[in-house]
Short mmCIF file of C-alpha atoms in Angstrom, two decimals:
data_model
loop_
_atom_site.label_atom_id
_atom_site.label_comp_id
_atom_site.label_asym_id
_atom_site.label_seq_id
_atom_site.Cartn_x
_atom_site.Cartn_y
_atom_site.Cartn_z
CA UNK A 1 -6.89 0.92 -38.60
CA UNK A 2 -8.27 -0.46 -35.29
CA UNK A 3 -11.96 -0.14 -34.54
CA UNK A 4 -13.00 2.82 -32.45
CA UNK A 5 -15.97 3.42 -30.23
CA UNK A 6 -18.80 5.33 -31.94
CA UNK A 7 -19.25 7.62 -28.95
CA UNK A 8 -16.12 8.21 -26.88
CA UNK A 9 -16.74 8.14 -23.15
CA UNK A 10 -16.67 11.45 -21.29
CA UNK A 11 -13.72 11.98 -18.95
CA UNK A 12 -14.02 10.47 -15.48
CA UNK A 13 -15.13 12.72 -12.65
CA UNK A 14 -12.35 14.09 -10.47
CA UNK A 15 -13.58 12.15 -7.43
CA UNK A 16 -13.30 8.86 -9.34
CA UNK A 17 -9.72 9.64 -10.40
CA UNK A 18 -8.81 10.48 -6.79
CA UNK A 19 -10.53 7.33 -5.51
CA UNK A 20 -8.62 5.14 -8.00
CA UNK A 21 -5.35 6.79 -6.96
CA UNK A 22 -6.23 6.33 -3.30
CA UNK A 23 -6.76 2.60 -3.84
CA UNK A 24 -3.15 2.19 -4.97
CA UNK A 25 -1.94 4.19 -1.98
CA UNK A 26 -3.93 2.40 0.73
CA UNK A 27 -2.54 -0.98 -0.35
CA UNK A 28 1.09 0.20 -0.36
CA UNK A 29 1.81 0.28 3.43
CA UNK A 30 0.82 -3.35 3.96
CA UNK A 31 2.96 -4.43 1.02
CA UNK A 32 5.95 -2.53 2.34
CA UNK A 33 5.38 -4.06 5.79
CA UNK A 34 5.40 -7.56 4.30
CA UNK A 35 8.50 -6.76 2.21
CA UNK A 36 10.29 -5.73 5.41
CA UNK A 37 9.46 -9.17 6.80
CA UNK A 38 10.81 -10.79 3.62
CA UNK A 39 14.07 -8.93 4.29
CA UNK A 40 14.23 -10.43 7.79
CA UNK A 41 12.87 -7.53 9.84
CA UNK A 42 10.31 -8.87 12.38
CA UNK A 43 7.97 -5.90 11.70
CA UNK A 44 6.31 -5.96 15.10
CA UNK A 45 6.38 -9.68 15.77
CA UNK A 46 8.07 -11.12 18.83
CA UNK A 47 11.11 -13.28 18.20
CA UNK A 48 9.04 -16.44 18.61
CA UNK A 49 6.12 -14.98 16.64
CA UNK A 50 8.37 -14.19 13.67
CA UNK A 51 9.72 -17.76 13.30
CA UNK A 52 6.90 -18.97 10.94
CA UNK A 53 7.53 -15.98 8.65
CA UNK A 54 11.29 -16.57 8.45
CA UNK A 55 11.11 -19.49 6.01
CA UNK A 56 11.69 -19.47 2.24
CA UNK A 57 8.08 -20.50 1.56
CA UNK A 58 6.65 -17.78 3.79
CA UNK A 59 8.95 -15.18 2.26
CA UNK A 60 7.93 -16.20 -1.25
CA UNK A 61 4.26 -16.01 -0.24
CA UNK A 62 4.65 -12.55 1.32
CA UNK A 63 6.56 -11.26 -1.70
CA UNK A 64 3.97 -12.67 -4.10
CA UNK A 65 1.08 -11.32 -2.02
CA UNK A 66 2.64 -7.85 -1.84
CA UNK A 67 3.31 -7.60 -5.57
CA UNK A 68 -0.04 -9.11 -6.58
CA UNK A 69 -1.99 -6.86 -4.20
CA UNK A 70 -0.34 -3.72 -5.51
CA UNK A 71 -0.81 -4.77 -9.14
CA UNK A 72 -4.50 -5.48 -8.51
CA UNK A 73 -4.84 -2.12 -6.78
CA UNK A 74 -3.19 -0.39 -9.73
CA UNK A 75 -5.76 -1.96 -12.07
CA UNK A 76 -8.31 0.43 -10.56
CA UNK A 77 -6.50 3.18 -12.46
CA UNK A 78 -7.65 1.51 -15.68
CA UNK A 79 -11.19 2.53 -14.78
CA UNK A 80 -10.21 6.21 -15.00
CA UNK A 81 -7.40 6.17 -17.57
CA UNK A 82 -7.51 5.84 -21.37
CA UNK A 83 -6.00 2.32 -21.25
CA UNK A 84 -9.19 1.22 -19.51
CA UNK A 85 -11.19 2.20 -22.59
CA UNK A 86 -8.75 1.24 -25.37
CA UNK A 87 -6.25 -1.59 -25.00
CA UNK A 88 -2.71 -0.16 -25.28
CA UNK A 89 -1.16 -0.71 -28.72
CA UNK A 90 1.78 -2.66 -27.29
CA UNK A 91 -0.52 -5.50 -26.16
CA UNK A 92 -0.22 -8.33 -28.72
CA UNK A 93 -3.25 -9.22 -30.87
CA UNK A 94 -5.81 -6.93 -29.16
CA UNK A 95 -3.75 -3.72 -28.86
CA UNK A 96 -5.62 -0.63 -30.04
CA UNK A 97 -9.07 -2.18 -29.73
CA UNK A 98 -11.77 -0.70 -27.50
CA UNK A 99 -12.37 -2.39 -24.17
CA UNK A 100 -15.88 -3.73 -23.87
CA UNK A 101 -17.27 -2.06 -20.75
CA UNK A 102 -18.55 -5.28 -19.19
CA UNK A 103 -15.09 -6.85 -19.63
CA UNK A 104 -13.87 -4.30 -17.10
CA UNK A 105 -17.03 -3.83 -15.03
CA UNK A 106 -17.75 -7.48 -14.19
CA UNK A 107 -14.31 -8.35 -12.75
CA UNK A 108 -14.04 -4.96 -11.03
CA UNK A 109 -17.48 -5.33 -9.44
CA UNK A 110 -16.70 -8.89 -8.35
CA UNK A 111 -13.42 -7.67 -6.91
CA UNK A 112 -15.18 -4.86 -5.06
CA UNK A 113 -17.64 -7.30 -3.47
CA UNK A 114 -14.88 -9.78 -2.57
CA UNK A 115 -12.62 -7.09 -1.08
CA UNK A 116 -15.46 -5.59 0.92
CA UNK A 117 -16.25 -9.02 2.39
CA UNK A 118 -12.56 -9.84 2.95
CA UNK A 119 -11.75 -6.69 4.90
CA UNK A 120 -15.10 -6.15 6.65
CA UNK A 121 -13.83 -7.60 9.94
CA UNK A 122 -10.59 -5.57 9.97
CA UNK A 123 -11.99 -2.91 12.33
CA UNK A 124 -12.27 -5.73 14.90
CA UNK A 125 -8.46 -6.18 14.83
CA UNK A 126 -8.20 -4.37 18.13
CA UNK A 127 -10.48 -6.89 19.88
CA UNK A 128 -8.41 -9.99 19.00
CA UNK A 129 -5.44 -11.15 21.10
CA UNK A 130 -2.09 -11.01 19.33
CA UNK A 131 0.32 -12.81 21.66
CA UNK A 132 2.83 -13.24 18.82
CA UNK A 133 3.22 -9.45 18.42
CA UNK A 134 4.75 -6.69 20.48
CA UNK A 135 2.36 -3.92 21.63
CA UNK A 136 3.95 -1.52 19.13
CA UNK A 137 3.72 -4.14 16.37
CA UNK A 138 0.05 -4.73 17.13
CA UNK A 139 -0.59 -1.00 16.85
CA UNK A 140 1.45 -0.70 13.64
CA UNK A 141 -0.31 -3.59 11.91
CA UNK A 142 -3.71 -2.36 13.03
CA UNK A 143 -3.03 1.13 11.69
CA UNK A 144 -1.63 0.07 8.31
CA UNK A 145 -4.30 -2.57 7.66
CA UNK A 146 -7.35 -0.47 8.66
CA UNK A 147 -7.43 1.53 5.38
CA UNK A 148 -7.91 -1.73 3.44
CA UNK A 149 -11.53 -1.61 4.62
CA UNK A 150 -11.96 1.17 2.03
CA UNK A 151 -10.52 -0.80 -0.90
CA UNK A 152 -13.74 -2.63 -1.83
CA UNK A 153 -16.15 0.31 -1.47
CA UNK A 154 -13.78 2.67 -3.34
CA UNK A 155 -13.38 0.13 -6.14
CA UNK A 156 -17.15 -0.29 -6.26
CA UNK A 157 -17.69 3.46 -6.58
CA UNK A 158 -15.04 3.81 -9.32
CA UNK A 159 -16.57 0.81 -11.13
CA UNK A 160 -20.04 2.37 -11.10
CA UNK A 161 -18.54 5.61 -12.43
CA UNK A 162 -16.75 3.70 -15.22
CA UNK A 163 -19.93 1.83 -16.14
CA UNK A 164 -21.97 5.03 -16.30
CA UNK A 165 -19.37 6.68 -18.53
CA UNK A 166 -18.84 3.78 -20.90
CA UNK A 167 -22.20 2.04 -21.21
CA UNK A 168 -23.69 1.92 -24.67
CA UNK A 169 -25.37 5.13 -25.91
CA UNK A 170 -28.78 3.46 -26.32
CA UNK A 171 -28.92 2.80 -22.59
CA UNK A 172 -27.99 6.38 -21.77
CA UNK A 173 -31.09 7.62 -23.60
CA UNK A 174 -33.47 5.11 -21.96
CA UNK A 175 -33.83 7.17 -18.78
#
């Protein structure tokens, strides 16, 4: 029988579940936009502006980036779902074992900081020239990328919620 946690964590607050779900949704439009470019649709670029994206290497990069981004965004759900507290049984060797809270909190917190820094300048999109894009394409890209500014802070909030729910019992009583 696999080891269990002595004190099961309480369920996540509703706001944390909604925030984790929102993370997966805010990443989706940019991935779909890149996948359209992989399929040969210029997605708002001028004919000349699209040329660098119409190569096998660029298409592979955009496909990889889209899939990896969405998978990373979906990992936020682990902070509010049972598989974030107990490794699913189908996982070889460690399946069924409890997840050590810091094994989830440290990478999630680092990701939240990195994403916040990465997307912090996105609101300035509108101030940069985009000669390689059509006016409609510039608007489209600006609109679908703006929500990514929320990814880091939302992940940070869900991570704090996860930590508070799963930290060892002795720390909970130290208040």
